[in-house]
Amino acid sequence: MSSIIVNPKNYSGHELETIFFRPLLTGPSAESLGIRILYNMPMPTVVQIWDRKGNVLTPFDQATDWEGGVKTTHYQKTIPMARVKAENAFAASDYFSTIFELITNRSDVNMEDLSGTELEAAETELFRQAIAESIRMNLWLGDKGGTLNTGYTSFDGLLKLINERVKSGEIANSSKELEVLLSDMSLGEIFSDIVNDASPRLKGLFPEGQVAFFVSPRIYAYYQNYLDSAYGAASYQDCQTGRPQLMYRGFPVIEVNVDPAIGESSLSKDFIIFTDRRNMVMAVNTADSPGSEIRMWYNPDQMENRQRAVFAIGCEILDEELVTAYINAD
């Protein structure tokens, strides 16, 4: 079996999409990110935004001319894309045991007849999991300039964009004193103010069910404690069975777990972001980025199995008016 593991594998073109990236960017992996994902849109990746006027109705019998009025406003936002590579390496002995464990954990595998296809699928899944987690961390903590000491420098992530735009005033519905607010108000009161003070355009999106809170781990824990202390008998069952999804007034409260890396950075350690999921976008491209590929091979000189992926990725906030962000100012 070890002789099969050292066979090199290379995915490019259609295989790169169908075997590797399409499963990574759909299903549970994509849902765990909680935001909008665009895959293989033409580069540069441009998102079109149409802002229609409020009232399109006029009385039919009062005029014979065109009453369309002001044209629908068209905006567009380009998502900055960076060409990146992901690399991983295992000592040959560790690699074999890891792949073997992935295979044996499957209930449908016949251990008497392990085929090369099953080994390749396990090897691919191992690398796919590593890339998915790195994408998630870079999505939130990315700092291309490297000045924030996040440890993730492939592209600028959402927290850097939000911190910068709160401080510059581009995100108007914001607070730079989250720590002060937490000392004076309960988290339920803070959430209530955020919802009530949301921009009219964001409130107009409430019925579509895509607006959510994105919070740091400490804020998430505070909200758990707030629920435990505020709702007595109702929290008794929750304490035993847990809460699969925290909510506030029907809005999901999503924990963005970027510890411990964020603690060593210059970003706000705690944050509350209230926006439409579709307003925060990550784009991945393997079709228009030169040299995009997945390669897995054995290096006999170093006696290690190596994995490499090359692709393009980036993220952006489409409309700052649809964001409410509470952070701690530096």
Short mmCIF file of C-alpha atoms in Angstrom, two decimals:
data_model
loop_
_atom_site.label_atom_id
_atom_site.label_comp_id
_atom_site.label_asym_id
_atom_site.label_seq_id
_atom_site.Cartn_x
_atom_site.Cartn_y
_atom_site.Cartn_z
CA MET A 1 0.00 0.00 0.00
CA SER A 2 2.84 2.44 0.71
CA SER A 3 4.00 2.12 -2.89
CA ILE A 4 0.67 3.50 -4.08
CA ILE A 5 0.88 6.52 -1.78
CA VAL A 6 4.08 7.79 -3.36
CA ASN A 7 2.52 8.05 -6.82
CA PRO A 8 2.34 11.74 -7.84
CA LYS A 9 -1.08 13.30 -8.42
CA ASN A 10 -1.81 16.48 -10.34
CA TYR A 11 -5.18 18.20 -10.80
CA SER A 12 -5.65 21.00 -13.30
CA GLY A 13 -8.36 22.33 -15.60
CA HIS A 14 -11.72 20.61 -15.21
CA GLU A 15 -10.44 18.10 -12.61
CA LEU A 16 -9.19 20.96 -10.44
CA GLU A 17 -12.74 22.28 -10.23
CA THR A 18 -14.82 19.10 -10.01
CA ILE A 19 -12.57 16.98 -7.78
CA PHE A 20 -11.01 19.56 -5.50
CA PHE A 21 -12.39 23.11 -5.30
CA ARG A 22 -16.07 22.63 -6.06
CA PRO A 23 -16.57 20.29 -3.05
CA LEU A 24 -14.49 22.64 -0.90
CA LEU A 25 -16.58 25.71 -1.76
CA THR A 26 -20.01 24.12 -1.45
CA GLY A 27 -21.85 22.23 1.26
CA PRO A 28 -20.72 22.30 4.91
CA SER A 29 -17.35 23.93 4.15
CA ALA A 30 -19.03 26.92 2.51
CA GLU A 31 -21.83 27.11 5.06
CA SER A 32 -19.32 27.27 7.90
CA LEU A 33 -17.94 30.51 6.43
CA GLY A 34 -21.40 32.03 6.60
CA ILE A 35 -20.85 34.49 3.75
CA ARG A 36 -21.32 34.73 -0.02
CA ILE A 37 -18.85 32.75 -2.13
CA LEU A 38 -18.15 33.38 -5.81
CA TYR A 39 -16.26 30.68 -7.68
CA ASN A 40 -14.58 31.01 -11.06
CA MET A 41 -16.21 34.25 -12.10
CA PRO A 42 -14.19 36.02 -14.84
CA MET A 43 -11.19 38.00 -13.56
CA PRO A 44 -11.12 40.73 -12.52
CA THR A 45 -14.11 39.64 -10.42
CA VAL A 46 -16.70 42.40 -10.54
CA VAL A 47 -19.99 42.29 -8.61
CA GLN A 48 -22.87 44.24 -10.14
CA ILE A 49 -25.20 46.10 -7.77
CA TRP A 50 -28.49 47.68 -8.85
CA ASP A 51 -30.20 50.22 -6.60
CA ARG A 52 -33.73 50.74 -7.90
CA LYS A 53 -35.77 53.81 -7.03
CA GLY A 54 -38.35 53.45 -4.27
CA ASN A 55 -41.67 53.85 -6.12
CA VAL A 56 -42.21 52.45 -9.60
CA LEU A 57 -46.03 52.74 -9.57
CA THR A 58 -47.97 55.65 -11.16
CA PRO A 59 -51.67 56.02 -11.97
CA PHE A 60 -52.37 54.48 -15.39
CA ASP A 61 -54.94 57.02 -16.55
CA GLN A 62 -53.21 60.26 -15.53
CA ALA A 63 -50.46 60.38 -18.10
CA THR A 64 -49.65 59.10 -21.55
CA ASP A 65 -45.91 59.73 -21.47
CA TRP A 66 -43.18 57.52 -20.06
CA GLU A 67 -43.24 57.77 -16.26
CA GLY A 68 -40.16 55.71 -15.50
CA GLY A 69 -38.51 58.69 -13.85
CA VAL A 70 -34.98 58.30 -12.54
CA LYS A 71 -33.08 55.37 -13.98
CA THR A 72 -32.11 52.49 -11.76
CA THR A 73 -28.67 53.29 -10.32
CA HIS A 74 -25.93 50.86 -11.25
CA TYR A 75 -22.92 50.29 -9.02
CA GLN A 76 -20.14 47.79 -9.35
CA LYS A 77 -17.42 46.66 -7.02
CA THR A 78 -14.24 44.88 -8.00
CA ILE A 79 -12.99 42.20 -5.64
CA PRO A 80 -9.19 42.40 -5.39
CA MET A 81 -7.75 38.98 -6.20
CA ALA A 82 -4.35 37.71 -5.07
CA ARG A 83 -2.55 34.73 -6.52
CA VAL A 84 -1.67 32.40 -3.65
CA LYS A 85 -0.23 28.98 -3.02
CA ALA A 86 -0.92 26.51 -0.24
CA GLU A 87 1.83 24.07 0.69
CA ASN A 88 1.92 21.21 3.15
CA ALA A 89 4.43 18.48 3.94
CA PHE A 90 4.43 15.30 6.04
CA ALA A 91 7.18 12.90 7.00
CA ALA A 92 6.52 9.73 5.02
CA SER A 93 5.70 7.65 8.12
CA ASP A 94 3.31 10.26 9.53
CA TYR A 95 1.67 10.73 6.15
CA PHE A 96 0.97 7.03 5.73
CA SER A 97 -0.59 6.70 9.20
CA THR A 98 -2.73 9.81 8.66
CA ILE A 99 -4.06 8.61 5.31
CA PHE A 100 -4.65 5.13 6.71
CA GLU A 101 -6.67 6.61 9.61
CA LEU A 102 -8.87 8.58 7.23
CA ILE A 103 -9.62 5.42 5.27
CA THR A 104 -10.33 3.19 8.28
CA ASN A 105 -12.75 5.74 9.71
CA ARG A 106 -15.05 5.17 6.75
CA SER A 107 -17.67 2.48 7.27
CA ASP A 108 -17.91 1.56 3.57
CA VAL A 109 -14.26 0.61 3.06
CA ASN A 110 -13.17 -3.00 2.55
CA MET A 111 -9.79 -3.14 4.31
CA GLU A 112 -8.95 -6.33 2.41
CA ASP A 113 -9.11 -4.52 -0.92
CA LEU A 114 -7.85 -0.94 -0.73
CA SER A 115 -7.69 0.52 -4.22
CA GLY A 116 -5.61 3.40 -5.47
CA THR A 117 -8.81 5.43 -5.92
CA GLU A 118 -9.65 5.18 -2.21
CA LEU A 119 -6.14 6.22 -1.23
CA GLU A 120 -6.24 9.15 -3.61
CA ALA A 121 -9.62 10.27 -2.25
CA ALA A 122 -8.31 10.17 1.33
CA GLU A 123 -5.16 12.06 0.36
CA THR A 124 -7.20 14.68 -1.48
CA GLU A 125 -9.58 15.10 1.46
CA LEU A 126 -6.66 15.61 3.85
CA PHE A 127 -5.30 18.50 1.78
CA ARG A 128 -8.77 19.91 1.13
CA GLN A 129 -9.41 20.17 4.87
CA ALA A 130 -6.11 22.00 5.40
CA ILE A 131 -6.89 24.49 2.62
CA ALA A 132 -10.44 25.07 3.88
CA GLU A 133 -9.20 26.03 7.36
CA SER A 134 -6.45 28.27 5.95
CA ILE A 135 -8.98 30.02 3.70
CA ARG A 136 -11.27 30.62 6.69
CA MET A 137 -8.47 32.13 8.80
CA ASN A 138 -7.16 34.29 5.96
CA LEU A 139 -10.71 35.39 5.12
CA TRP A 140 -11.01 37.01 8.56
CA LEU A 141 -7.43 37.75 9.59
CA GLY A 142 -5.72 38.41 6.27
CA ASP A 143 -3.29 41.34 6.17
CA LYS A 144 -1.37 41.52 2.93
CA GLY A 145 0.97 44.21 4.21
CA GLY A 146 1.90 42.16 7.26
CA THR A 147 1.80 45.17 9.58
CA LEU A 148 -0.98 43.85 11.84
CA ASN A 149 0.96 40.77 12.94
CA THR A 150 -1.87 38.35 12.21
CA GLY A 151 0.36 35.71 10.66
CA TYR A 152 -1.86 35.56 7.55
CA THR A 153 -0.52 37.65 4.69
CA SER A 154 -1.99 36.17 1.49
CA PHE A 155 -4.70 38.83 1.03
CA ASP A 156 -6.56 41.47 3.07
CA GLY A 157 -9.31 39.86 5.14
CA LEU A 158 -12.68 41.07 6.36
CA LEU A 159 -11.60 42.16 9.84
CA LYS A 160 -8.86 44.38 8.44
CA LEU A 161 -11.30 45.93 5.96
CA ILE A 162 -13.92 46.50 8.66
CA ASN A 163 -11.44 47.91 11.21
CA GLU A 164 -10.08 50.35 8.63
CA ARG A 165 -13.50 51.46 7.41
CA VAL A 166 -14.90 51.94 10.90
CA LYS A 167 -11.94 54.16 11.80
CA SER A 168 -12.24 56.13 8.55
CA GLY A 169 -15.99 56.62 8.93
CA GLU A 170 -16.89 54.67 5.79
CA ILE A 171 -18.94 52.34 8.00
CA ALA A 172 -21.10 54.97 9.64
CA ASN A 173 -23.15 52.68 11.92
CA SER A 174 -20.31 51.76 14.22
CA SER A 175 -18.73 52.09 17.64
CA LYS A 176 -15.05 52.10 18.53
CA GLU A 177 -15.72 51.55 22.24
CA LEU A 178 -17.11 48.03 22.49
CA GLU A 179 -15.19 47.36 25.72
CA VAL A 180 -16.73 50.44 27.33
CA LEU A 181 -20.22 49.45 26.21
CA LEU A 182 -19.79 45.95 27.66
CA SER A 183 -18.99 47.46 31.07
CA ASP A 184 -22.15 49.58 31.06
CA MET A 185 -24.72 47.47 29.18
CA SER A 186 -25.79 43.85 28.89
CA LEU A 187 -25.07 42.12 25.61
CA GLY A 188 -28.82 41.86 25.03
CA GLU A 189 -29.08 45.65 25.25
CA ILE A 190 -26.16 46.09 22.85
CA PHE A 191 -27.72 43.68 20.34
CA SER A 192 -31.04 45.52 20.69
CA ASP A 193 -29.41 48.89 19.92
CA ILE A 194 -27.61 47.41 16.90
CA VAL A 195 -30.83 46.01 15.43
CA ASN A 196 -32.88 49.11 16.17
CA ASP A 197 -30.25 51.49 14.79
CA ALA A 198 -29.53 49.52 11.61
CA SER A 199 -29.71 51.52 8.39
CA PRO A 200 -33.09 51.61 6.62
CA ARG A 201 -31.60 49.66 3.70
CA LEU A 202 -30.40 46.88 6.00
CA LYS A 203 -33.76 46.79 7.77
CA GLY A 204 -35.36 46.33 4.37
CA LEU A 205 -33.38 43.08 4.01
CA PHE A 206 -34.51 41.62 7.35
CA PRO A 207 -37.44 39.63 5.82
CA GLU A 208 -35.08 37.82 3.43
CA GLY A 209 -33.50 35.92 6.31
CA GLN A 210 -29.85 36.56 5.42
CA VAL A 211 -28.95 39.17 8.06
CA ALA A 212 -26.80 37.86 10.93
CA PHE A 213 -24.45 38.79 13.76
CA PHE A 214 -20.79 37.78 13.35
CA VAL A 215 -19.05 37.92 16.71
CA SER A 216 -15.70 37.13 18.36
CA PRO A 217 -15.44 34.05 20.64
CA ARG A 218 -15.56 36.15 23.83
CA ILE A 219 -18.72 37.95 22.70
CA TYR A 220 -20.24 34.58 21.81
CA ALA A 221 -19.42 33.28 25.32
CA TYR A 222 -20.88 36.44 26.89
CA TYR A 223 -24.11 35.88 24.97
CA GLN A 224 -24.26 32.26 26.15
CA ASN A 225 -23.91 33.47 29.75
CA TYR A 226 -26.49 36.20 29.16
CA LEU A 227 -29.00 33.60 27.95
CA ASP A 228 -28.23 31.31 30.89
CA SER A 229 -28.79 34.08 33.43
CA ALA A 230 -31.74 35.79 31.77
CA TYR A 231 -34.04 32.92 30.92
CA GLY A 232 -34.03 30.63 33.98
CA ALA A 233 -36.21 27.59 33.29
CA ALA A 234 -35.81 27.87 29.53
CA SER A 235 -32.04 27.66 29.84
CA TYR A 236 -32.23 24.47 31.95
CA GLN A 237 -32.69 22.29 28.88
CA ASP A 238 -30.10 24.28 26.95
CA CYS A 239 -27.51 23.66 29.65
CA GLN A 240 -27.98 19.92 29.17
CA THR A 241 -28.33 19.66 25.41
CA GLY A 242 -26.55 22.80 24.24
CA ARG A 243 -27.67 25.31 21.68
CA PRO A 244 -27.02 24.29 18.07
CA GLN A 245 -27.50 27.85 16.83
CA LEU A 246 -27.64 30.99 18.94
CA MET A 247 -30.18 33.57 17.79
CA TYR A 248 -31.23 37.08 18.74
CA ARG A 249 -34.69 38.16 17.56
CA GLY A 250 -34.41 35.56 14.82
CA PHE A 251 -30.98 36.72 13.62
CA PRO A 252 -28.26 34.03 13.79
CA VAL A 253 -25.34 34.80 16.10
CA ILE A 254 -22.28 33.28 14.39
CA GLU A 255 -19.03 32.73 16.26
CA VAL A 256 -15.97 33.70 14.23
CA ASN A 257 -13.31 31.65 15.99
CA VAL A 258 -9.96 33.14 15.05
CA ASP A 259 -8.22 32.51 18.38
CA PRO A 260 -5.40 32.51 19.26
CA ALA A 261 -4.03 34.34 16.22
CA ILE A 262 -6.14 37.47 16.70
CA GLY A 263 -4.81 37.90 20.24
CA GLU A 264 -1.32 38.47 18.90
CA SER A 265 -2.42 40.95 16.22
CA SER A 266 -3.25 44.66 16.16
CA LEU A 267 -6.86 43.99 15.19
CA SER A 268 -9.73 44.49 17.61
CA LYS A 269 -9.82 41.32 19.73
CA ASP A 270 -13.59 41.56 20.18
CA PHE A 271 -16.08 42.56 17.54
CA ILE A 272 -19.75 42.50 16.63
CA ILE A 273 -20.59 42.73 12.93
CA PHE A 274 -24.23 42.96 11.87
CA THR A 275 -24.86 42.68 8.15
CA ASP A 276 -26.42 40.67 5.35
CA ARG A 277 -24.40 37.50 4.68
CA ARG A 278 -24.41 38.31 0.96
CA ASN A 279 -22.75 41.66 1.60
CA MET A 280 -19.44 40.00 2.58
CA VAL A 281 -18.03 38.22 -0.45
CA MET A 282 -15.15 35.85 -1.00
CA ALA A 283 -14.08 35.06 -4.56
CA VAL A 284 -11.94 32.08 -5.59
CA ASN A 285 -10.67 31.51 -9.11
CA THR A 286 -8.92 28.49 -10.58
CA ALA A 287 -9.95 29.02 -14.20
CA ASP A 288 -8.46 32.41 -15.14
CA SER A 289 -5.45 32.35 -12.82
CA PRO A 290 -2.31 31.21 -14.70
CA GLY A 291 -0.72 28.06 -13.35
CA SER A 292 -3.63 27.05 -11.12
CA GLU A 293 -3.19 23.45 -10.05
CA ILE A 294 -3.19 20.93 -7.22
CA ARG A 295 -0.09 18.76 -7.01
CA MET A 296 0.72 15.98 -4.53
CA TRP A 297 3.99 14.07 -4.70
CA TYR A 298 6.66 12.22 -2.74
CA ASN A 299 10.10 13.80 -2.29
CA PRO A 300 12.61 10.95 -1.84
CA ASP A 301 15.48 13.28 -0.89
CA GLN A 302 13.63 14.61 2.18
CA MET A 303 11.52 11.44 2.61
CA GLU A 304 8.32 13.46 2.86
CA ASN A 305 5.00 13.73 1.07
CA ARG A 306 4.31 17.22 -0.26
CA GLN A 307 1.14 18.97 -1.36
CA ARG A 308 0.76 22.25 -3.22
CA ALA A 309 -2.22 24.26 -4.50
CA VAL A 310 -2.04 27.41 -6.65
CA PHE A 311 -5.12 29.59 -7.17
CA ALA A 312 -6.45 33.16 -6.85
CA ILE A 313 -8.54 34.44 -3.94
CA GLY A 314 -9.83 37.69 -2.44
CA CYS A 315 -12.67 39.20 -0.41
CA GLU A 316 -14.60 42.46 -0.19
CA ILE A 317 -17.47 44.23 1.57
CA LEU A 318 -19.89 45.31 -1.13
CA ASP A 319 -21.86 48.06 0.63
CA GLU A 320 -20.68 49.73 3.84
CA GLU A 321 -24.17 51.13 4.45
CA LEU A 322 -25.37 47.58 5.11
CA VAL A 323 -22.84 47.04 7.92
CA THR A 324 -23.04 47.84 11.62
CA ALA A 325 -19.72 47.14 13.35
CA TYR A 326 -18.76 47.47 17.00
CA ILE A 327 -15.01 47.10 17.67
CA ASN A 328 -12.39 48.34 20.11
CA ALA A 329 -10.28 51.22 18.81
CA ASP A 330 -6.50 50.94 19.07
#
